[in-house]
Amino acid sequence: MNKKIITISREFGSGGRTIGRMVAERLGIPCYDNEIIDKVALESGFAHDYIAERGEYALYGSWLGNAFSVGGNKGLSNQDVLWVTQRKTIREFAERGPCVIVGRCADYILQDKEILKVFIHADKQTRAERIVRLYGERDASPEKRLKEKDKRRSAYYRFYTDMEWGKAQNYHVSLNSGELGVEKCVDIICSLY
Amino acid sequence: MNKKIITISREFGSGGRTIGRMVAERLGIPCYDNEIIDKVALESGFAHDYIAERGEYALYGSWLGNAFSVGGNKGLSNQDVLWVTQRKTIREFAERGPCVIVGRCADYILQDKEILKVFIHADKQTRAERIVRLYGERDASPEKRLKEKDKRRSAYYRFYTDMEWGKAQNYHVSLNSGELGVEKCVDIICSLY
């Protein structure tokens, strides 16, 4: 297979971003992650943190209410403006040549291109340990944080793509990084490039 | 990872069975597939074809009605007897040592063991071409045959395991054999053993 672009979707805390960086480094191609947020920030005027949060996660209550509302609310919501700008940015990055793109529904946004679609997941315990190690303790338990993030990421994905997040059939390769190890996941993805 | 047993779940027509045989051959371990049906036939008295069909696929109408009925229907249904015998048989095969087991909910039945759980899938067109090549034309279109088989296999899996068939998180590795090719799938699985 001759895929020029690798998209990596991932469960929160599964190490998908790290795997993306490592794959890109080994293949000598760029990995777009924060770069996307930076560019969207520049074009949309939204703050970096706002985009990081709202460009991949559904917000409960206000957001869903807003998103599904018919009438009354004329024009695009902030979330919709963000989606449009993010989509445009991702397609621009993809035009530059071979690369790895982490998250942000890139698999869906680039589905008309030659892409290798990867999904990285891991068991809850591995992910809980990882997020505490990387992001520190919070008031909420790691399990609660994982559950909330997964739920919101999945809702965001479904809303904008009308597809099911984490369904094996939507990806070319799905890997459990907790069980296989990050290095092995990198090996497999690189071997497919 | 030191997994002694590889279970392969697969979409109908995805080549999962062929991949299982090839993996087993390359690793020099047995692949259990028809052997399970033979042994279940011996122990249960059911015919080979009946087991092949009813040991992995839900039957609509009568079966679902039967399976979900409360009261009236005392004792186990044929399908339940088959499930119990099949479960026992799979666990006996697993006790013999390293092996590959194709289908029949082995991933769920052996979840307390050290297993490598693989899911093989492919896009509809690849699978449609494959089933016509392997099993010939039928009155129903290949697309209809695929849809029906997937639906019944999924319903069977959900009923007996209470888990979702084809959800990436339920497997260690999920591969699109149509996109990656059968040989590459075999390479990846063997590299994880």
Coordinates of C-alpha atoms in Angstrom, one line a residue:
Chain A
M1 CA 0.0 0.0 0.0
N2 CA 1.2 3.5 -0.8
K3 CA -0.4 5.8 1.7
K4 CA 1.2 9.2 2.0
I5 CA -0.6 10.4 5.1
I6 CA -1.1 8.6 8.4
T7 CA -4.0 9.6 10.6
I8 CA -3.9 8.5 14.2
S9 CA -7.2 8.5 16.2
R10 CA -6.7 7.6 19.8
E11 CA -8.3 7.0 23.1
F12 CA -7.4 9.6 25.8
G13 CA -4.2 8.4 27.6
S14 CA -3.4 5.6 25.1
G15 CA -0.2 7.2 24.0
G16 CA -1.5 7.8 20.4
R17 CA 0.2 11.2 20.2
T18 CA 3.5 9.8 21.3
I19 CA 3.2 7.0 18.8
G20 CA 2.4 9.6 16.1
R21 CA 5.5 11.6 16.9
M22 CA 7.7 8.5 16.9
V23 CA 6.3 7.2 13.6
A24 CA 6.9 10.6 12.0
E25 CA 10.4 10.8 13.3
R26 CA 11.3 7.4 12.1
L27 CA 9.8 8.0 8.7
G28 CA 11.4 11.5 8.4
I29 CA 8.0 13.2 7.8
P30 CA 6.3 15.9 9.8
C31 CA 3.7 15.2 12.6
Y32 CA 0.9 17.7 12.8
D33 CA -0.7 18.1 16.2
N34 CA -0.1 21.4 18.0
E35 CA 0.7 22.9 14.6
I36 CA -2.9 22.5 13.6
I37 CA -4.1 24.3 16.7
D38 CA -1.6 27.1 16.1
K39 CA -2.8 27.6 12.6
V40 CA -6.5 27.4 13.5
A41 CA -5.9 30.0 16.3
L42 CA -4.3 32.3 13.8
E43 CA -7.1 32.0 11.2
S44 CA -10.1 31.9 13.6
G45 CA -8.9 34.2 16.3
F46 CA -9.9 31.7 19.0
A47 CA -7.4 31.1 21.8
H48 CA -5.1 28.0 21.6
D49 CA -6.6 26.3 24.7
Y50 CA -10.1 26.9 23.5
I51 CA -9.3 25.2 20.2
A52 CA -7.5 22.3 21.9
E53 CA -10.5 21.7 24.0
R54 CA -13.4 22.5 21.6
G55 CA -11.9 21.2 18.4
E56 CA -12.1 17.6 19.6
Y57 CA -14.4 17.3 22.5
A58 CA -18.2 17.8 22.7
L59 CA -19.2 20.0 25.6
Y60 CA -22.2 18.6 27.5
G61 CA -25.3 20.7 28.1
S62 CA -24.7 24.0 26.4
W63 CA -22.9 22.6 23.4
L64 CA -25.2 19.7 22.6
G65 CA -28.2 21.9 23.2
N66 CA -26.7 24.5 20.9
A67 CA -25.6 22.0 18.2
F68 CA -28.9 20.4 17.9
S69 CA -31.1 23.4 18.2
V70 CA -33.2 24.2 15.2
G71 CA -34.2 27.7 14.5
G72 CA -33.8 30.6 16.9
N73 CA -30.0 30.2 16.6
K74 CA -29.1 31.7 13.2
G75 CA -25.7 31.1 11.7
L76 CA -22.9 28.9 12.8
S77 CA -22.0 28.2 16.5
N78 CA -18.5 28.7 17.7
Q79 CA -18.0 25.0 17.5
D80 CA -19.1 24.9 13.9
V81 CA -16.8 27.8 12.9
L82 CA -14.0 25.9 14.6
W83 CA -14.9 22.7 12.7
V84 CA -14.9 24.5 9.3
T85 CA -11.5 26.2 10.0
Q86 CA -10.0 23.0 11.4
R87 CA -11.2 21.1 8.4
K88 CA -9.6 23.6 6.0
T89 CA -6.4 23.6 8.0
I90 CA -6.0 19.9 8.0
R91 CA -6.6 19.7 4.3
E92 CA -4.0 22.3 3.7
F93 CA -1.4 20.5 5.8
A94 CA -2.3 17.3 3.9
E95 CA -1.6 19.0 0.6
R96 CA 2.0 19.7 1.7
G97 CA 3.0 16.1 1.4
P98 CA 3.5 12.9 3.5
C99 CA 2.8 13.5 7.2
V100 CA 1.2 12.1 10.4
I101 CA -1.9 13.8 11.7
V102 CA -3.0 13.1 15.2
G103 CA -6.7 13.3 16.2
R104 CA -9.2 16.0 15.2
C105 CA -11.3 13.7 12.9
A106 CA -8.5 13.8 10.2
D107 CA -9.4 10.2 9.1
Y108 CA -12.8 11.5 8.2
I109 CA -11.7 14.9 6.8
L110 CA -9.2 13.2 4.5
Q111 CA -11.2 10.2 3.5
D112 CA -10.9 11.1 -0.2
K113 CA -7.1 10.9 0.0
E114 CA -4.7 8.0 0.2
I115 CA -4.4 7.7 3.9
L116 CA -3.5 5.0 6.4
K117 CA -6.1 5.1 9.2
V118 CA -4.8 4.0 12.6
F119 CA -6.7 3.8 15.9
I120 CA -4.8 3.5 19.2
H121 CA -6.5 2.3 22.3
A122 CA -5.5 0.7 25.6
D123 CA -7.1 -0.8 28.7
K124 CA -8.4 1.6 31.3
Q125 CA -5.7 0.8 33.9
T126 CA -2.8 1.5 31.5
R127 CA -4.5 4.8 30.5
A128 CA -5.3 5.9 34.0
E129 CA -1.6 5.4 35.1
R130 CA -0.5 7.2 32.0
I131 CA -2.6 10.3 32.5
V132 CA -1.6 10.6 36.1
R133 CA 2.0 10.3 35.1
L134 CA 1.7 12.9 32.3
Y135 CA -0.9 15.3 33.5
G136 CA -0.7 14.8 37.3
E137 CA -3.5 14.2 39.8
R138 CA -6.8 16.1 39.6
D139 CA -9.8 16.3 41.9
A140 CA -11.6 13.8 39.7
S141 CA -10.3 10.2 39.7
P142 CA -8.3 9.1 36.6
E143 CA -11.1 6.7 35.8
K144 CA -13.7 9.5 35.8
R145 CA -11.5 11.7 33.7
L146 CA -11.0 8.9 31.1
K147 CA -14.7 8.2 31.0
E148 CA -15.6 11.8 30.5
K149 CA -12.9 12.5 27.8
D150 CA -13.9 9.3 25.9
K151 CA -17.5 10.2 26.0
R152 CA -17.0 13.7 24.8
R153 CA -14.5 12.8 22.1
S154 CA -16.8 10.1 20.9
A155 CA -19.8 12.5 20.8
Y156 CA -17.8 15.1 18.9
Y157 CA -16.7 12.5 16.3
R158 CA -20.2 11.1 15.9
F159 CA -21.8 14.6 15.6
Y160 CA -19.4 15.8 12.8
T161 CA -18.7 12.6 11.0
D162 CA -21.9 10.6 11.5
M163 CA -19.6 7.6 12.1
E164 CA -18.8 5.5 15.1
W165 CA -15.6 6.3 16.9
G166 CA -13.5 3.2 17.8
K167 CA -15.3 0.8 15.5
A168 CA -12.6 -1.4 14.0
Q169 CA -14.1 -1.3 10.5
N170 CA -13.5 2.4 10.3
Y171 CA -9.7 2.1 10.5
H172 CA -7.1 0.1 8.6
V173 CA -5.2 -0.9 11.8
S174 CA -6.3 -0.7 15.4
L175 CA -3.8 -1.4 18.1
N176 CA -3.9 -1.9 21.9
S177 CA -0.8 0.1 22.9
G178 CA -1.0 -1.1 26.6
E179 CA -0.8 -4.7 25.5
L180 CA 1.6 -4.4 22.6
G181 CA 3.7 -1.6 23.8
V182 CA 4.4 1.8 22.2
E183 CA 7.5 0.6 20.4
K184 CA 5.7 -2.3 18.8
C185 CA 2.9 -0.1 17.6
V186 CA 5.4 2.2 16.0
D187 CA 7.1 -0.8 14.3
I188 CA 3.8 -2.0 12.9
I189 CA 2.7 1.4 11.6
C190 CA 6.1 2.1 10.0
S191 CA 6.1 -1.3 8.4
L192 CA 2.8 -0.4 6.6
Y193 CA 4.1 2.8 5.2
Chain B
M1 CA 4.0 -10.1 25.2
N2 CA 3.9 -13.8 25.7
K3 CA 0.6 -15.0 24.4
K4 CA 0.3 -18.7 23.8
I5 CA -3.0 -18.7 22.0
I6 CA -4.2 -16.5 19.1
T7 CA -7.9 -16.0 18.6
I8 CA -9.1 -14.7 15.3
S9 CA -12.5 -13.1 15.0
R10 CA -13.4 -12.0 11.5
E11 CA -16.0 -10.6 9.2
F12 CA -17.5 -13.0 6.7
G13 CA -15.4 -13.0 3.6
S14 CA -12.4 -11.1 5.1
G15 CA -10.0 -14.0 4.8
G16 CA -9.7 -14.4 8.6
R17 CA -9.7 -18.2 8.4
T18 CA -7.0 -18.2 5.7
I19 CA -4.9 -15.8 7.8
G20 CA -5.4 -18.0 10.8
R21 CA -4.2 -21.1 8.9
M22 CA -1.2 -19.2 7.5
V23 CA -0.2 -17.8 10.9
A24 CA -0.4 -21.3 12.5
E25 CA 1.6 -22.8 9.8
R26 CA 4.4 -20.2 10.0
L27 CA 4.5 -20.5 13.8
G28 CA 4.4 -24.3 13.7
I29 CA 1.3 -24.5 15.9
P30 CA -2.1 -26.1 15.2
C31 CA -5.1 -24.0 13.9
Y32 CA -8.4 -25.2 15.2
D33 CA -11.4 -24.5 13.1
N34 CA -13.2 -27.5 11.6
E35 CA -11.6 -29.6 14.4
I36 CA -13.8 -27.8 16.9
I37 CA -16.9 -28.5 14.8
D38 CA -15.9 -32.2 14.5
K39 CA -15.4 -32.6 18.3
V40 CA -18.6 -30.7 19.1
A41 CA -20.5 -33.0 16.6
L42 CA -19.0 -36.0 18.4
E43 CA -20.0 -34.9 21.9
S44 CA -23.3 -33.3 21.1
G45 CA -24.7 -35.6 18.5
F46 CA -25.6 -32.6 16.3
A47 CA -24.6 -32.8 12.6
H48 CA -21.5 -31.0 11.3
D49 CA -23.4 -28.5 9.1
Y50 CA -25.8 -27.7 11.9
I51 CA -23.0 -26.8 14.2
A52 CA -21.1 -24.8 11.6
E53 CA -24.2 -22.7 11.1
R54 CA -25.7 -22.6 14.5
G55 CA -22.5 -22.3 16.5
E56 CA -21.7 -18.9 15.2
Y57 CA -24.8 -17.3 13.7
A58 CA -28.0 -16.2 15.3
L59 CA -31.1 -17.4 13.4
Y60 CA -33.7 -14.8 13.1
G61 CA -37.3 -15.3 14.1
S62 CA -37.4 -18.7 15.8
W63 CA -34.0 -18.5 17.4
L64 CA -34.2 -15.0 18.9
G65 CA -37.8 -15.7 20.0
N66 CA -36.6 -18.9 21.6
A67 CA -33.5 -17.5 23.1
F68 CA -35.3 -14.6 24.8
S69 CA -38.4 -16.4 25.9
V70 CA -38.9 -16.6 29.6
G71 CA -40.9 -19.4 31.1
G72 CA -42.9 -21.9 29.0
N73 CA -39.7 -23.1 27.5
K74 CA -38.0 -25.2 30.2
G75 CA -34.4 -26.2 30.0
L76 CA -31.8 -25.3 27.4
S77 CA -32.5 -24.6 23.7
N78 CA -30.5 -26.5 21.1
Q79 CA -28.5 -23.3 20.6
D80 CA -27.7 -23.2 24.3
V81 CA -26.6 -26.8 24.4
L82 CA -24.4 -26.1 21.4
W83 CA -22.9 -23.1 23.1
V84 CA -22.1 -25.1 26.3
T85 CA -20.5 -27.9 24.3
Q86 CA -18.6 -25.6 22.1
R87 CA -17.3 -23.6 25.0
K88 CA -16.1 -26.7 26.7
T89 CA -14.4 -28.0 23.5
I90 CA -12.6 -24.7 22.9
R91 CA -11.3 -24.7 26.5
E92 CA -10.1 -28.2 26.1
F93 CA -8.2 -27.4 22.8
A94 CA -6.7 -24.4 24.6
E95 CA -5.4 -26.6 27.3
R96 CA -3.3 -28.6 24.8
G97 CA -0.9 -25.7 24.3
P98 CA -0.2 -22.9 21.8
C99 CA -2.6 -22.7 18.9
V100 CA -4.7 -20.5 16.7
I101 CA -8.5 -20.6 17.1
V102 CA -10.7 -19.1 14.4
G103 CA -14.1 -17.6 15.3
R104 CA -16.7 -19.1 17.6
C105 CA -16.3 -16.4 20.3
A106 CA -13.0 -18.0 21.4
D107 CA -11.8 -14.5 22.4
Y108 CA -14.5 -14.3 25.0
I109 CA -14.4 -17.9 26.0
L110 CA -10.7 -17.8 26.8
Q111 CA -10.5 -14.3 28.2
D112 CA -9.0 -15.6 31.5
K113 CA -6.1 -17.0 29.5
E114 CA -3.0 -15.4 27.9
I115 CA -4.4 -14.8 24.5
L116 CA -3.7 -12.5 21.6
K117 CA -7.1 -11.2 20.3
V118 CA -7.2 -10.4 16.6
F119 CA -10.0 -9.0 14.5
I120 CA -9.9 -9.2 10.7
H121 CA -12.2 -7.1 8.6
A122 CA -12.3 -5.7 5.1
D123 CA -14.3 -3.4 3.0
K124 CA -17.5 -4.7 1.5
Q125 CA -16.3 -4.9 -2.1
T126 CA -13.2 -7.0 -1.3
R127 CA -15.4 -9.3 0.8
A128 CA -18.1 -9.6 -1.9
E129 CA -15.5 -10.6 -4.5
R130 CA -13.9 -13.0 -2.2
I131 CA -17.1 -14.9 -1.3
V132 CA -18.1 -15.2 -4.9
R133 CA -14.7 -16.6 -5.7
L134 CA -14.7 -19.0 -2.8
Y135 CA -18.3 -20.1 -2.4
G136 CA -19.7 -19.3 -5.9
E137 CA -22.8 -17.3 -6.9
R138 CA -26.1 -17.6 -5.0
D139 CA -29.6 -16.4 -5.6
A140 CA -29.0 -13.5 -3.2
S141 CA -26.5 -10.9 -4.2
P142 CA -23.0 -11.0 -2.5
E143 CA -23.8 -7.7 -0.7
K144 CA -27.0 -9.2 0.8
R145 CA -25.2 -12.4 1.8
L146 CA -22.5 -10.3 3.6
K147 CA -25.0 -8.1 5.3
E148 CA -27.1 -11.1 6.6
K149 CA -24.0 -13.0 7.8
D150 CA -22.5 -10.0 9.6
K151 CA -25.8 -9.2 11.2
R152 CA -26.3 -12.8 12.5
R153 CA -22.8 -13.2 13.6
S154 CA -22.9 -10.0 15.5
A155 CA -26.2 -10.9 17.1
Y156 CA -24.9 -14.3 18.2
Y157 CA -21.7 -12.7 19.7
R158 CA -23.7 -10.1 21.5
F159 CA -26.2 -12.6 22.9
Y160 CA -23.7 -15.0 24.3
T161 CA -20.9 -12.5 25.3
D162 CA -22.8 -9.3 26.1
M163 CA -20.0 -7.5 24.2
E164 CA -19.9 -5.6 20.9
W165 CA -18.5 -7.5 17.9
G166 CA -16.0 -5.5 15.9
K167 CA -15.4 -2.9 18.5
A168 CA -11.6 -2.1 18.3
Q169 CA -11.3 -2.0 22.1
N170 CA -12.2 -5.6 22.5
Y171 CA -9.2 -6.8 20.5
H172 CA -5.4 -6.3 20.8
V173 CA -5.1 -5.9 17.0
S174 CA -7.7 -5.2 14.3
L175 CA -6.6 -5.3 10.7
N176 CA -8.2 -4.5 7.4
S177 CA -7.1 -7.4 5.2
G178 CA -8.4 -5.9 2.0
E179 CA -6.3 -2.8 2.4
L180 CA -3.2 -4.4 4.0
G181 CA -3.2 -7.7 2.2
V182 CA -3.4 -11.2 3.7
E183 CA 0.4 -11.7 3.8
K184 CA 1.0 -8.4 5.7
C185 CA -1.7 -9.4 8.2
V186 CA 0.1 -12.7 8.7
D187 CA 3.4 -10.9 9.2
I188 CA 2.0 -8.5 11.8
I189 CA 0.3 -11.3 13.8
C190 CA 3.4 -13.5 13.7
S191 CA 5.6 -10.6 14.8
L192 CA 3.4 -10.2 17.9
Y193 CA 3.7 -13.8 19.0

